[in-house]
Short mmCIF file of C-alpha atoms in Angstrom, two decimals:
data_model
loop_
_atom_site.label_atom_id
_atom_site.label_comp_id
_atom_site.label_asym_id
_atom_site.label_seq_id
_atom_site.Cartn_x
_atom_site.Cartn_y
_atom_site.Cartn_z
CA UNK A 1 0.00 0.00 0.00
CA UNK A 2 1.36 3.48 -0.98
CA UNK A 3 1.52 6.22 1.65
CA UNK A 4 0.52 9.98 0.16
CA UNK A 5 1.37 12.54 2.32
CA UNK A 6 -0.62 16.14 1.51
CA UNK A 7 0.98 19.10 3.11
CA UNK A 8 -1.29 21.88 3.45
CA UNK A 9 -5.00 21.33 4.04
CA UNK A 10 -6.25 24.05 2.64
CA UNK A 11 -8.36 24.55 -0.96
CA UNK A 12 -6.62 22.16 -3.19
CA UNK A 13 -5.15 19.71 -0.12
CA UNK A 14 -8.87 19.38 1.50
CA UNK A 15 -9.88 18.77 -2.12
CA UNK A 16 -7.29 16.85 -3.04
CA UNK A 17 -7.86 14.61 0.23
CA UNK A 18 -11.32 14.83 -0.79
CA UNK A 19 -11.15 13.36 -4.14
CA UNK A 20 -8.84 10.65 -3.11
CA UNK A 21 -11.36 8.94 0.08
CA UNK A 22 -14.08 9.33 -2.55
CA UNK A 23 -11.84 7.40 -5.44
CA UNK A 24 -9.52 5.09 -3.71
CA UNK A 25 -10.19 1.47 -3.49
CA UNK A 26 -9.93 -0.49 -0.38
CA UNK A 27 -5.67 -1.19 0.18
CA UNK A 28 -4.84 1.20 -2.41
CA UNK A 29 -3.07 3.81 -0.73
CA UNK A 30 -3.21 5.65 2.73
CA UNK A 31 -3.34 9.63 2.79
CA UNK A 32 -2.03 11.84 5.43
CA UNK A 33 -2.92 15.45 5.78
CA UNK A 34 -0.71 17.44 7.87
CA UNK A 35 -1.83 20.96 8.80
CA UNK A 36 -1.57 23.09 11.60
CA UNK A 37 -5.08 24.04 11.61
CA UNK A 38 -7.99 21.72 12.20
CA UNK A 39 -10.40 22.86 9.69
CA UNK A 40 -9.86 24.51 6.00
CA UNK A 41 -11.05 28.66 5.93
CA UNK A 42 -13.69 29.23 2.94
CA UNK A 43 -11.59 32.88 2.97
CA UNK A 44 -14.08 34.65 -0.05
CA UNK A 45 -16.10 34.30 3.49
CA UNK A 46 -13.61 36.44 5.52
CA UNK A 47 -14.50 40.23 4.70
CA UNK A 48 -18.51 38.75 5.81
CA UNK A 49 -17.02 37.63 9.06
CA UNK A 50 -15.69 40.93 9.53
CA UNK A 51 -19.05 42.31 9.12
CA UNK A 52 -20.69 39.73 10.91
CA UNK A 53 -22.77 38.64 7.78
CA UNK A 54 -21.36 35.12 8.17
CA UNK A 55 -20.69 33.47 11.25
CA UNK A 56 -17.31 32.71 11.61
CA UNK A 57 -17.34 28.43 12.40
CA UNK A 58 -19.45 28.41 9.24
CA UNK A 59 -16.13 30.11 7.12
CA UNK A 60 -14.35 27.25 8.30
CA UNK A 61 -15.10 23.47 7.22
CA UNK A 62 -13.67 20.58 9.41
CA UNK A 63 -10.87 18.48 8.02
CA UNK A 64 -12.09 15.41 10.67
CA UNK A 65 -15.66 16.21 9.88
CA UNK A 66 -15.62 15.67 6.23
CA UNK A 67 -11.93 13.59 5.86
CA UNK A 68 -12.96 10.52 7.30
CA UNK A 69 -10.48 7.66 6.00
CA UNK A 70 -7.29 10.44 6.32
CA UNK A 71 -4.82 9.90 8.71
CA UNK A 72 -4.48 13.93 10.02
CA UNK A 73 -1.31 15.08 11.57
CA UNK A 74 -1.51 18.54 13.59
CA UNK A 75 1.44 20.31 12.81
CA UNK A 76 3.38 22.31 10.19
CA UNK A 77 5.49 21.23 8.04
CA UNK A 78 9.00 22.66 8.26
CA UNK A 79 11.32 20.85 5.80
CA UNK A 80 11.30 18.75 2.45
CA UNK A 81 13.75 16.40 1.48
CA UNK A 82 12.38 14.97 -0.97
CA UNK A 83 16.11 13.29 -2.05
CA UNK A 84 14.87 10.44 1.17
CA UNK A 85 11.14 10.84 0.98
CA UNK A 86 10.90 12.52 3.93
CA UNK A 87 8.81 15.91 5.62
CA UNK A 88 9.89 17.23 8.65
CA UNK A 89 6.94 18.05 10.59
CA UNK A 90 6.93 20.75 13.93
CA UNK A 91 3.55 20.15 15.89
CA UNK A 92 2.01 22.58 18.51
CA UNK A 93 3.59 20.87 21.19
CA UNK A 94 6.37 17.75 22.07
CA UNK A 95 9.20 16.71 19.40
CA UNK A 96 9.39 17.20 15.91
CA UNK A 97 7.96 14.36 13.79
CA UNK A 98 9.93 13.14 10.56
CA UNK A 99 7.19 11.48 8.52
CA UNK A 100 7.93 9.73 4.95
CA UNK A 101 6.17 8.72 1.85
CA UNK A 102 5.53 7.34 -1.16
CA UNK A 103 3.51 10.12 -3.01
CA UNK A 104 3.96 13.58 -1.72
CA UNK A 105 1.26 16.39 -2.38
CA UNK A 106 2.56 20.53 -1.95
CA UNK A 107 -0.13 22.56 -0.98
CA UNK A 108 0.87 24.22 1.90
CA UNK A 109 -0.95 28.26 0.96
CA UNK A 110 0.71 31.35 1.07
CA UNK A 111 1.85 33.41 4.01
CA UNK A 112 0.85 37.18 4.68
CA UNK A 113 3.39 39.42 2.68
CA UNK A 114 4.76 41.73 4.94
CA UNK A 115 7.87 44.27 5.10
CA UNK A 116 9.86 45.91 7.48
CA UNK A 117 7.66 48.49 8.58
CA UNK A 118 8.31 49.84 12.16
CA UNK A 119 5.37 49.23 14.06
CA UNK A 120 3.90 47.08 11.90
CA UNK A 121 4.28 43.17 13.81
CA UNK A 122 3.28 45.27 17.17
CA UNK A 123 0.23 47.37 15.84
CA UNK A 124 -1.01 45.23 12.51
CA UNK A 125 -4.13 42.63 11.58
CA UNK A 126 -3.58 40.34 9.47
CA UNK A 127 -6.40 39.02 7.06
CA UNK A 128 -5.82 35.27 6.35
CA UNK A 129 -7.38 33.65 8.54
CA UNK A 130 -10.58 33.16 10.66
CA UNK A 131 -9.28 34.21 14.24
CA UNK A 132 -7.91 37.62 12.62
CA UNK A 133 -11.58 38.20 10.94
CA UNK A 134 -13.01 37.26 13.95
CA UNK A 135 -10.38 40.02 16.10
CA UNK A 136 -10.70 42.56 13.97
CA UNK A 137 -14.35 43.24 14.26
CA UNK A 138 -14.36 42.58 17.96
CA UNK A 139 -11.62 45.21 17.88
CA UNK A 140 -13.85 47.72 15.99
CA UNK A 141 -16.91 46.84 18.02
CA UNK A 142 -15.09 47.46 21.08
CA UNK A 143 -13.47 51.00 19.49
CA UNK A 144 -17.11 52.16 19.08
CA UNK A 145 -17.93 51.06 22.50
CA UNK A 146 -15.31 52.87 23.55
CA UNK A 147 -15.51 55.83 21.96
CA UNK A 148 -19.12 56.65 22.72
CA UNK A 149 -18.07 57.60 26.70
CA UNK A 150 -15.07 59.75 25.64
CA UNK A 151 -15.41 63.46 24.83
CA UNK A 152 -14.40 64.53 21.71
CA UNK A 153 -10.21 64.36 21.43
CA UNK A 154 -7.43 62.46 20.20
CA UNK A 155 -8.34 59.25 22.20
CA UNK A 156 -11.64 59.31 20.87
CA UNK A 157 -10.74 59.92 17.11
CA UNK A 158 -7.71 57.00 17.44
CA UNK A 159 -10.37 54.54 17.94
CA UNK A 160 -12.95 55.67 14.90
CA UNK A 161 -9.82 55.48 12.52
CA UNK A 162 -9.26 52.58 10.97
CA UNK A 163 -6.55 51.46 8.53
CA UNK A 164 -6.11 49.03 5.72
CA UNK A 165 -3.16 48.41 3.18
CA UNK A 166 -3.30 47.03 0.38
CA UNK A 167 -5.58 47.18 -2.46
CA UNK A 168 -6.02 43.86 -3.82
CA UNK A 169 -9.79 41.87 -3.52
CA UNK A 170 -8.79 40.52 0.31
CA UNK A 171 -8.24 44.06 1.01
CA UNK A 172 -10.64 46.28 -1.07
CA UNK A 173 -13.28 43.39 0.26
CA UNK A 174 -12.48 43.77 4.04
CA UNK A 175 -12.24 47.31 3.69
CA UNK A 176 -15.77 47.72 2.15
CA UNK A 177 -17.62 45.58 4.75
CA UNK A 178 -16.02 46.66 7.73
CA UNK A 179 -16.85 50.25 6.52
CA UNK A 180 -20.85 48.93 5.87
CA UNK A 181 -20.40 47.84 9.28
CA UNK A 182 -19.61 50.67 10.75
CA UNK A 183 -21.62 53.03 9.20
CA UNK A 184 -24.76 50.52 10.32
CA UNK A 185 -23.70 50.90 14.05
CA UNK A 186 -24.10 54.28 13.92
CA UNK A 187 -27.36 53.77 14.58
CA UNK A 188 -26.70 52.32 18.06
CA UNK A 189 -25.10 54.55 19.29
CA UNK A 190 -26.10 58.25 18.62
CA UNK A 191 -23.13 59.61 20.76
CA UNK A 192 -20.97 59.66 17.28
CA UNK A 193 -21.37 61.06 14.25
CA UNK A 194 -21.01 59.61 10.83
CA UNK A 195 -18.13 62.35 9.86
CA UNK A 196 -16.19 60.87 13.42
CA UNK A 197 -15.49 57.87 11.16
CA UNK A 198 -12.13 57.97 9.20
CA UNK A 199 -11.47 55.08 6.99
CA UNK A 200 -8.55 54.83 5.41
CA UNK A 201 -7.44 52.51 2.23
CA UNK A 202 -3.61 52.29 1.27
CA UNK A 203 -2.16 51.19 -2.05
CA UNK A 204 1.34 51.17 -3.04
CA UNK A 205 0.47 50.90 -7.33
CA UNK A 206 -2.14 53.43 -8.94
CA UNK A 207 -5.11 52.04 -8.86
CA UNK A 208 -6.69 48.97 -6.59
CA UNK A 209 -8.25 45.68 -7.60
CA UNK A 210 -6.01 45.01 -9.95
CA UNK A 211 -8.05 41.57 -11.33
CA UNK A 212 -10.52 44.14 -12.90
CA UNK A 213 -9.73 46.36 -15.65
CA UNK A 214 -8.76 50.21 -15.27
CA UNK A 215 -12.51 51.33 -15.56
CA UNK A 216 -14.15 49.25 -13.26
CA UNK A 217 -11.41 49.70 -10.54
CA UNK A 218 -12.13 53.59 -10.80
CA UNK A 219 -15.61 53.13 -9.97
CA UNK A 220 -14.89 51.09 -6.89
CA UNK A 221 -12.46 54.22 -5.36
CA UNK A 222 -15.49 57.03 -6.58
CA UNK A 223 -17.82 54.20 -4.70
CA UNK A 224 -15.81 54.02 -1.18
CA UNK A 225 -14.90 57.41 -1.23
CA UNK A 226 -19.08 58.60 -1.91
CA UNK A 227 -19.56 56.14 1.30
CA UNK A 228 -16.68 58.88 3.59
CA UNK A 229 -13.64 56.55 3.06
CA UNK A 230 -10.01 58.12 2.39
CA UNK A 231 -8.08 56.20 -0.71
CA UNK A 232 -4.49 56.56 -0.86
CA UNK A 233 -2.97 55.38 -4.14
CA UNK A 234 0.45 55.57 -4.88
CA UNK A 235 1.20 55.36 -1.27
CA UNK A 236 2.58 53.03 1.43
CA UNK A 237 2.63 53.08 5.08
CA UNK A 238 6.35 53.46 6.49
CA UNK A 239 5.88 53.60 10.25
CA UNK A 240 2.69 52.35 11.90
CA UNK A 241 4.79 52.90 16.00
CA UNK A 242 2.24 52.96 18.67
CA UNK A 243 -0.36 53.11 16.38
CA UNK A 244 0.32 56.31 14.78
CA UNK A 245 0.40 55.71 11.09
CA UNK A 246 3.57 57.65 9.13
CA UNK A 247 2.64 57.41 4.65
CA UNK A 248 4.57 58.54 2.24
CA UNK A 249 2.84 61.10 1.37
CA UNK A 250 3.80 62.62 4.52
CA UNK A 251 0.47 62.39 6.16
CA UNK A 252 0.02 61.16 9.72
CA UNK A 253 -2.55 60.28 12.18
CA UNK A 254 -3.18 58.03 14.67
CA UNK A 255 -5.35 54.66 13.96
CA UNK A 256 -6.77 52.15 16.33
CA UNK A 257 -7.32 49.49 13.78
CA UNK A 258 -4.63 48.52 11.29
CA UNK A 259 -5.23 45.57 9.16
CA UNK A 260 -2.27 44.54 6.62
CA UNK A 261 -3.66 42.72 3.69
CA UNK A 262 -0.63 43.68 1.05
CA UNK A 263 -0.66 40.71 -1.00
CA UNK A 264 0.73 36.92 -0.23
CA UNK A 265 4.02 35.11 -0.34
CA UNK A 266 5.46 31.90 -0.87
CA UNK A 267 5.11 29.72 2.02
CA UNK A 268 8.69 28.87 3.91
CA UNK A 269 8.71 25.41 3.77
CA UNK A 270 8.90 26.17 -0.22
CA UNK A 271 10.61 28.67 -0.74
CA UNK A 272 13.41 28.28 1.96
CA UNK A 273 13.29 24.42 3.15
CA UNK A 274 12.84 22.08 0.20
CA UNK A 275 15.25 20.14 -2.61
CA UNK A 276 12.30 20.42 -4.47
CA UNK A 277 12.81 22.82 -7.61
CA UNK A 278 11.43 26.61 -7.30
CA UNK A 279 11.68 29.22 -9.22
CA UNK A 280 12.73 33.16 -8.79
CA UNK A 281 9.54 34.11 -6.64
CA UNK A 282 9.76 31.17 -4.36
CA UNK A 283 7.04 29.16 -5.95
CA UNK A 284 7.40 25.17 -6.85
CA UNK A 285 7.81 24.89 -10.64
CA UNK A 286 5.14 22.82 -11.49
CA UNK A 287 4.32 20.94 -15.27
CA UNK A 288 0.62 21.60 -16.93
CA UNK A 289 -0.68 18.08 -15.26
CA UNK A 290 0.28 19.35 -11.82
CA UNK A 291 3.46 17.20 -11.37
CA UNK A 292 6.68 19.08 -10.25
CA UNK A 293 9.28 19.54 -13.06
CA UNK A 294 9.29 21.19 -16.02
CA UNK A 295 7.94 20.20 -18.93
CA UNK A 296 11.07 18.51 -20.32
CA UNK A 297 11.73 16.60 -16.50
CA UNK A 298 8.97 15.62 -13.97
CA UNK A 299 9.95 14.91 -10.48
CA UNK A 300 9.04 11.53 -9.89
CA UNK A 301 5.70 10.83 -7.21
CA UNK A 302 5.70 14.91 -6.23
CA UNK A 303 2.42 16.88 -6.92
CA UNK A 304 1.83 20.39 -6.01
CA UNK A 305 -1.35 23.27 -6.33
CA UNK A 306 -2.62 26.37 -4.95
CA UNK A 307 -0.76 29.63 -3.53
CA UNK A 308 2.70 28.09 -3.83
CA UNK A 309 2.63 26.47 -7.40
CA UNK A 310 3.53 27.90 -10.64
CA UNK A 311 0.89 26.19 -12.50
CA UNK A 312 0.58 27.07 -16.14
CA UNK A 313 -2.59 28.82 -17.27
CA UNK A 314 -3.05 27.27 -20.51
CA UNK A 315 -6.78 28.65 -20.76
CA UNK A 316 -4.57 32.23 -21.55
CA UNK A 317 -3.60 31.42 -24.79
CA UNK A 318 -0.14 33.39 -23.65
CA UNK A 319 3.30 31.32 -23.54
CA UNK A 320 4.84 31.52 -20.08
CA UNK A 321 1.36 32.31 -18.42
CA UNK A 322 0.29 31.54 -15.09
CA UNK A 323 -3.08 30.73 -13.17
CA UNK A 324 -4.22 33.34 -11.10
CA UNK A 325 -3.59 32.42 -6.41
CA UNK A 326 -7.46 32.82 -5.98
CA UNK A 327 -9.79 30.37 -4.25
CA UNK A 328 -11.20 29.37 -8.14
CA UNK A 329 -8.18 28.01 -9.38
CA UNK A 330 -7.25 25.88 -6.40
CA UNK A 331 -10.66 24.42 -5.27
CA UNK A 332 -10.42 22.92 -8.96
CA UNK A 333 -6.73 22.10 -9.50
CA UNK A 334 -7.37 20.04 -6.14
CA UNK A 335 -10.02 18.06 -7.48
CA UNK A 336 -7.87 17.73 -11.31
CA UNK A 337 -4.71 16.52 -9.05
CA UNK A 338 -6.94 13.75 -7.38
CA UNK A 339 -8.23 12.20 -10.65
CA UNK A 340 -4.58 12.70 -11.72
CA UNK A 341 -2.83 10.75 -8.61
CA UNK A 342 -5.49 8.08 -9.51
CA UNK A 343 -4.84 7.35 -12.94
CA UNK A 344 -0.78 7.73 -12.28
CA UNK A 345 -1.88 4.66 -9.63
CA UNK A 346 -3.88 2.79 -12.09
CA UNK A 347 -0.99 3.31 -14.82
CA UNK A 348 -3.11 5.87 -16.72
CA UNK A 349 -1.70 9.45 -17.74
CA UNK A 350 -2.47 12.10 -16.11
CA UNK A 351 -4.58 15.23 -17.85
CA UNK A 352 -3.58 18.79 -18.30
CA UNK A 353 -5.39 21.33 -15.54
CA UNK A 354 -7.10 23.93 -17.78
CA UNK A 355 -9.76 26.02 -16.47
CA UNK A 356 -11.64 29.15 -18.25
CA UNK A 357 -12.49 31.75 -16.02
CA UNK A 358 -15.54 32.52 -14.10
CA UNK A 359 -14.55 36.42 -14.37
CA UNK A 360 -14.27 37.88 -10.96
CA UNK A 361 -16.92 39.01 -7.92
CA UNK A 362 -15.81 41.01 -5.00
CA UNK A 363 -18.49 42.36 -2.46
CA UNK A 364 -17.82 46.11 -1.22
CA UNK A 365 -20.30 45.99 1.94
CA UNK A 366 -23.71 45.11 2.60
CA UNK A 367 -25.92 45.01 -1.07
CA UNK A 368 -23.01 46.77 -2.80
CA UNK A 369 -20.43 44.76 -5.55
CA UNK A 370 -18.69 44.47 -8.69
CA UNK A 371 -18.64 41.90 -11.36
CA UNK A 372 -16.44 41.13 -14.25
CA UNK A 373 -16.36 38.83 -17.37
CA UNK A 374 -14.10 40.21 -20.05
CA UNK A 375 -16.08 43.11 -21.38
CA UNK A 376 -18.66 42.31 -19.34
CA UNK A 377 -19.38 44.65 -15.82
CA UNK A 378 -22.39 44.62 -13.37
CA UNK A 379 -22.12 46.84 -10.38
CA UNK A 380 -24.29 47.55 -7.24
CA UNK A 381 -26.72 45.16 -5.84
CA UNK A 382 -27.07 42.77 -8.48
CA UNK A 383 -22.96 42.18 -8.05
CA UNK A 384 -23.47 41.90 -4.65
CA UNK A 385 -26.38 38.97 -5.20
CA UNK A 386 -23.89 37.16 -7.48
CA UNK A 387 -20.81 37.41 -5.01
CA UNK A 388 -23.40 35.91 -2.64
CA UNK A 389 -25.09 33.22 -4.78
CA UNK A 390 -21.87 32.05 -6.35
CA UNK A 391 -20.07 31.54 -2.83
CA UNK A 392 -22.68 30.09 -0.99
CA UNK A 393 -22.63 27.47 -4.07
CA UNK A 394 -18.78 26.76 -4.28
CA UNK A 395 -18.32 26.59 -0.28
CA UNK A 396 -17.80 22.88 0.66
CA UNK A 397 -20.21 20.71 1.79
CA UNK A 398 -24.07 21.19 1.94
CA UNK A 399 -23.94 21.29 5.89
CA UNK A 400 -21.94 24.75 5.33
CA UNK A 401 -24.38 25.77 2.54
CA UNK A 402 -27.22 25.19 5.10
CA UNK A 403 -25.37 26.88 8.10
CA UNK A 404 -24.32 30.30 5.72
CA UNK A 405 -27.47 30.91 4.49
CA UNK A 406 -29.18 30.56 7.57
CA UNK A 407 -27.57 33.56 8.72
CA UNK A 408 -27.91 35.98 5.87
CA UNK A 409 -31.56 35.15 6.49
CA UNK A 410 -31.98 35.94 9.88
CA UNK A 411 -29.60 38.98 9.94
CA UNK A 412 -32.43 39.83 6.40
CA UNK A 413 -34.98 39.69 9.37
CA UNK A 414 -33.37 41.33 11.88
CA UNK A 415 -30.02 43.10 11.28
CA UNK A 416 -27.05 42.33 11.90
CA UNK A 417 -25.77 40.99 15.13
CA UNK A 418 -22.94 43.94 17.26
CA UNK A 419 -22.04 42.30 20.45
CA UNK A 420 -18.56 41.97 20.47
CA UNK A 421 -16.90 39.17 21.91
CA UNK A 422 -13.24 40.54 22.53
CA UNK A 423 -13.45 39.38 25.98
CA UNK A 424 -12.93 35.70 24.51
CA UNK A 425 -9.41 36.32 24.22
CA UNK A 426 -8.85 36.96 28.02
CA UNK A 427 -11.59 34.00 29.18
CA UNK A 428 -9.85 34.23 32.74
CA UNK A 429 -9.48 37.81 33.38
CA UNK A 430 -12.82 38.51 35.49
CA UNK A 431 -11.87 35.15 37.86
CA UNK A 432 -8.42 36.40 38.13
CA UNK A 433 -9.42 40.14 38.88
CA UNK A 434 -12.24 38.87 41.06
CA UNK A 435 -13.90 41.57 39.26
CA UNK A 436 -12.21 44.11 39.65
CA UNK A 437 -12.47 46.75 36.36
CA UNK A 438 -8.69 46.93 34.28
CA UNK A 439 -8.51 50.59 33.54
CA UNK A 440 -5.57 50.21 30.77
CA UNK A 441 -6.51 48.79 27.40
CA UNK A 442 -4.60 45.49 27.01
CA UNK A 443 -2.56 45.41 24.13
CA UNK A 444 -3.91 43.40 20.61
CA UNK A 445 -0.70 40.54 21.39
CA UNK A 446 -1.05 40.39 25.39
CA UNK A 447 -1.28 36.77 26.61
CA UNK A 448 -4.39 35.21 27.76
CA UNK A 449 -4.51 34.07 31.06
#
């Protein structure tokens, strides 16, 4: 029986894992997963957790759940040696585990791009995964809190400022529904005015989204900035110290959110810890039927998708072209590589991935979005209804489906749910402080208790 170990279990590894229980006959072949996470993040769902449109457990799907003949290893994987078989595995806790294999899958996702901006690992969000989502609207539901007992002043202004970089769809999308959000709870609490808010949207290139045309983009900057937020093209952040946010421009001001969202990078198992080929970027080279190798040489029984493959897009029509990291590409190069592993078991050859885009949906706050299909652009509400139908259709399993849309329809009924639950990240304080009120805010890192 031949062991296949799948590092990453994300998009294509959960599908990959997927395919493979579904496919595999009975002595064929044992599969491993190893991951640090127990579950795989639906992230298109992220930017609604923010807002609280989506409940956060239902952006994330169960790996035990769902993988039920998968061996699953909690831990992340820290080195490839692929010349004896071998991954290195670190787990949360005891000794490091070497595991080996016969068949090894690489789809470990992207890391959160970041750069060596003062402040920024103190002060910053980042927007990957569900416990960030999840943090950063506590943290803004807790600001507004906040905010409402303070007279007007610096302290109260810090925590109605809020500040994203980056200008790509996890960004632009965040940004849009945590401003929706916040203009809702205005409502709530008539202590602050609409003009307190101050949302501000950083982007190093000229012009944001850049999976949509020139056009389109525009009308999403005219959009945010009719709906009070600040865009800052052309710009980056250089010094986000104690909060107080330093841009290029030379403009300053002090923010009380700061979420980072400036793009991904190749994950450092790849790019740093692997005799597996990569290329300049730090990405696996990876042939047309998802094998590793170039076209000319395959590496024998390695396989690799998602965030940290160079897969050639062969559905461009351009030499040397690439498929887009998005959530599209790698939900369905995961289920291509497990019909592929198959037939290279049943001594069949593999198939090409080739995939013709869907065009691209991004959802800018509560009933507002933007579509695009070539030439093709719908914007507003009936964008928004797409984003929205077409996720609740491609997120795994029809438990999740069920859970999702559950929750649009009761926050249709009766709004959207504010209490924030900040608190969670310090269960023990109260029993420790026998109830005794902290006046100092902790800071976003402090340890739990």
């Amino acid at each position: 029986m031949r062991d296949i170990l799948i590092i990453g279990g994300g998009y294509a590894g959960f599908y990959t894992a997927w395919g493979l229980e579904r496919k595999l006959r009975r002595g064929e072949a044992r599969v491993t997963v190893v991951d640090p996470r127990p579950y795989m993040t639906y992230q298109p769902f992220l930017p609604e957790v923010l807002a609280g449109s989506v409940e956060a457990r239902h952006a994330a799907v169960s790996l035990r759940r769902h993988l039920h003949r998968t061996r699953l290893v909690a831990g992340a994987a820290t080195e490839i040696r692929h010349s004896d078989r071998s991954v290195t595995v670190r787990p949360e806790s005891g000794p490091d585990l070497v595991l080996h294999y016969d068949i090894l899958v690489i789809t470990a996702g992207a890391v959160t791009r970041t750069f060596p901006v003062p402040g920024l690992n103190e002060e910053a969000f980042g927007l990957k995964h569900v416990e960030e989502a999840v943090a950063i609207r506590d943290r803004l539901l807790t600001s507004f809190d906040r905010a409402s007992g303070l007279p007007r002043g610096p302290e109260r202004e810090k925590l109605l400022t809020v500040t994203f970089v980056g200008g790509g769809f996890s960004g632009v999308e965040g940004f849009g529904e945590l401003l929706a959000l916040a203009t809702a709870l205005l409502k709530h609490y008539p202590e602050i005015d609409a003009e307190e808010l101050r949302f501000h949207l950083v982007e190093a290139r000229g012009r944001i989204l850049p999976e949509v045309s020139d056009r389109p983009g525009e009308w999403v900057v005219r959009s945010l900035e009719k709906r009070g937020a600040v865009v800052h093209l052309n710009t980056q952040m250089v010094s986000a110290e104690k909060s107080h946010v330093v841009l290029s421009t030379g403009e300053e001001f002090d923010s009380g959110l700061i979420v980072w969202a400036a793009g991904n990078a190749s994950n450092p198992v790849v790019h740093n810890h692997t005799d597996l080929p990569v290329d300049e970027r730090g990405l696996l080279v990876v042939r047309p039927d998802l094998r590793v190798g170039t076209t000319a040489q395959a590496v024998e029984d390695v396989w690799a998708a998602g965030d940290d493959a160079a897969v050639p897009d062969l559905a461009a029509g351009t030499p040397g072209a690439l498929t887009v990291p998005n959530a599209q590409h790698a939900v369905r190069q995961g289920k291509r590589m497990a019909r592929n592993i198959l037939a290279s078991l049943r001594g069949r050859p593999a198939k090409n991935y080739v995939h013709h885009g869907l065009g691209v949906v991004a959802t800018l706050g509560l009933g507002r979005g933007i579509f695009q299909y070539h030439r093709l652009v719908i914007k507003g509400f009936p964008a928004w209804l797409m984003h929205r139908g077409y996720h609740v259709l491609a997120v795994p399993t029809w438990e999740r489906k069920v859970r999702v849309l559950a929750v649009w329809c009761t926050a249709a009924l009766y709004g959207r749910d504010i209490v924030s639950l900040a608190s969670v990240q310090r269960p023990r304080e109260a029993f420790v402080t026998h109830g005794e009120p902290r006046h100092e805010e902790l800071p976003a890192d402090a340890p739990t208790f």
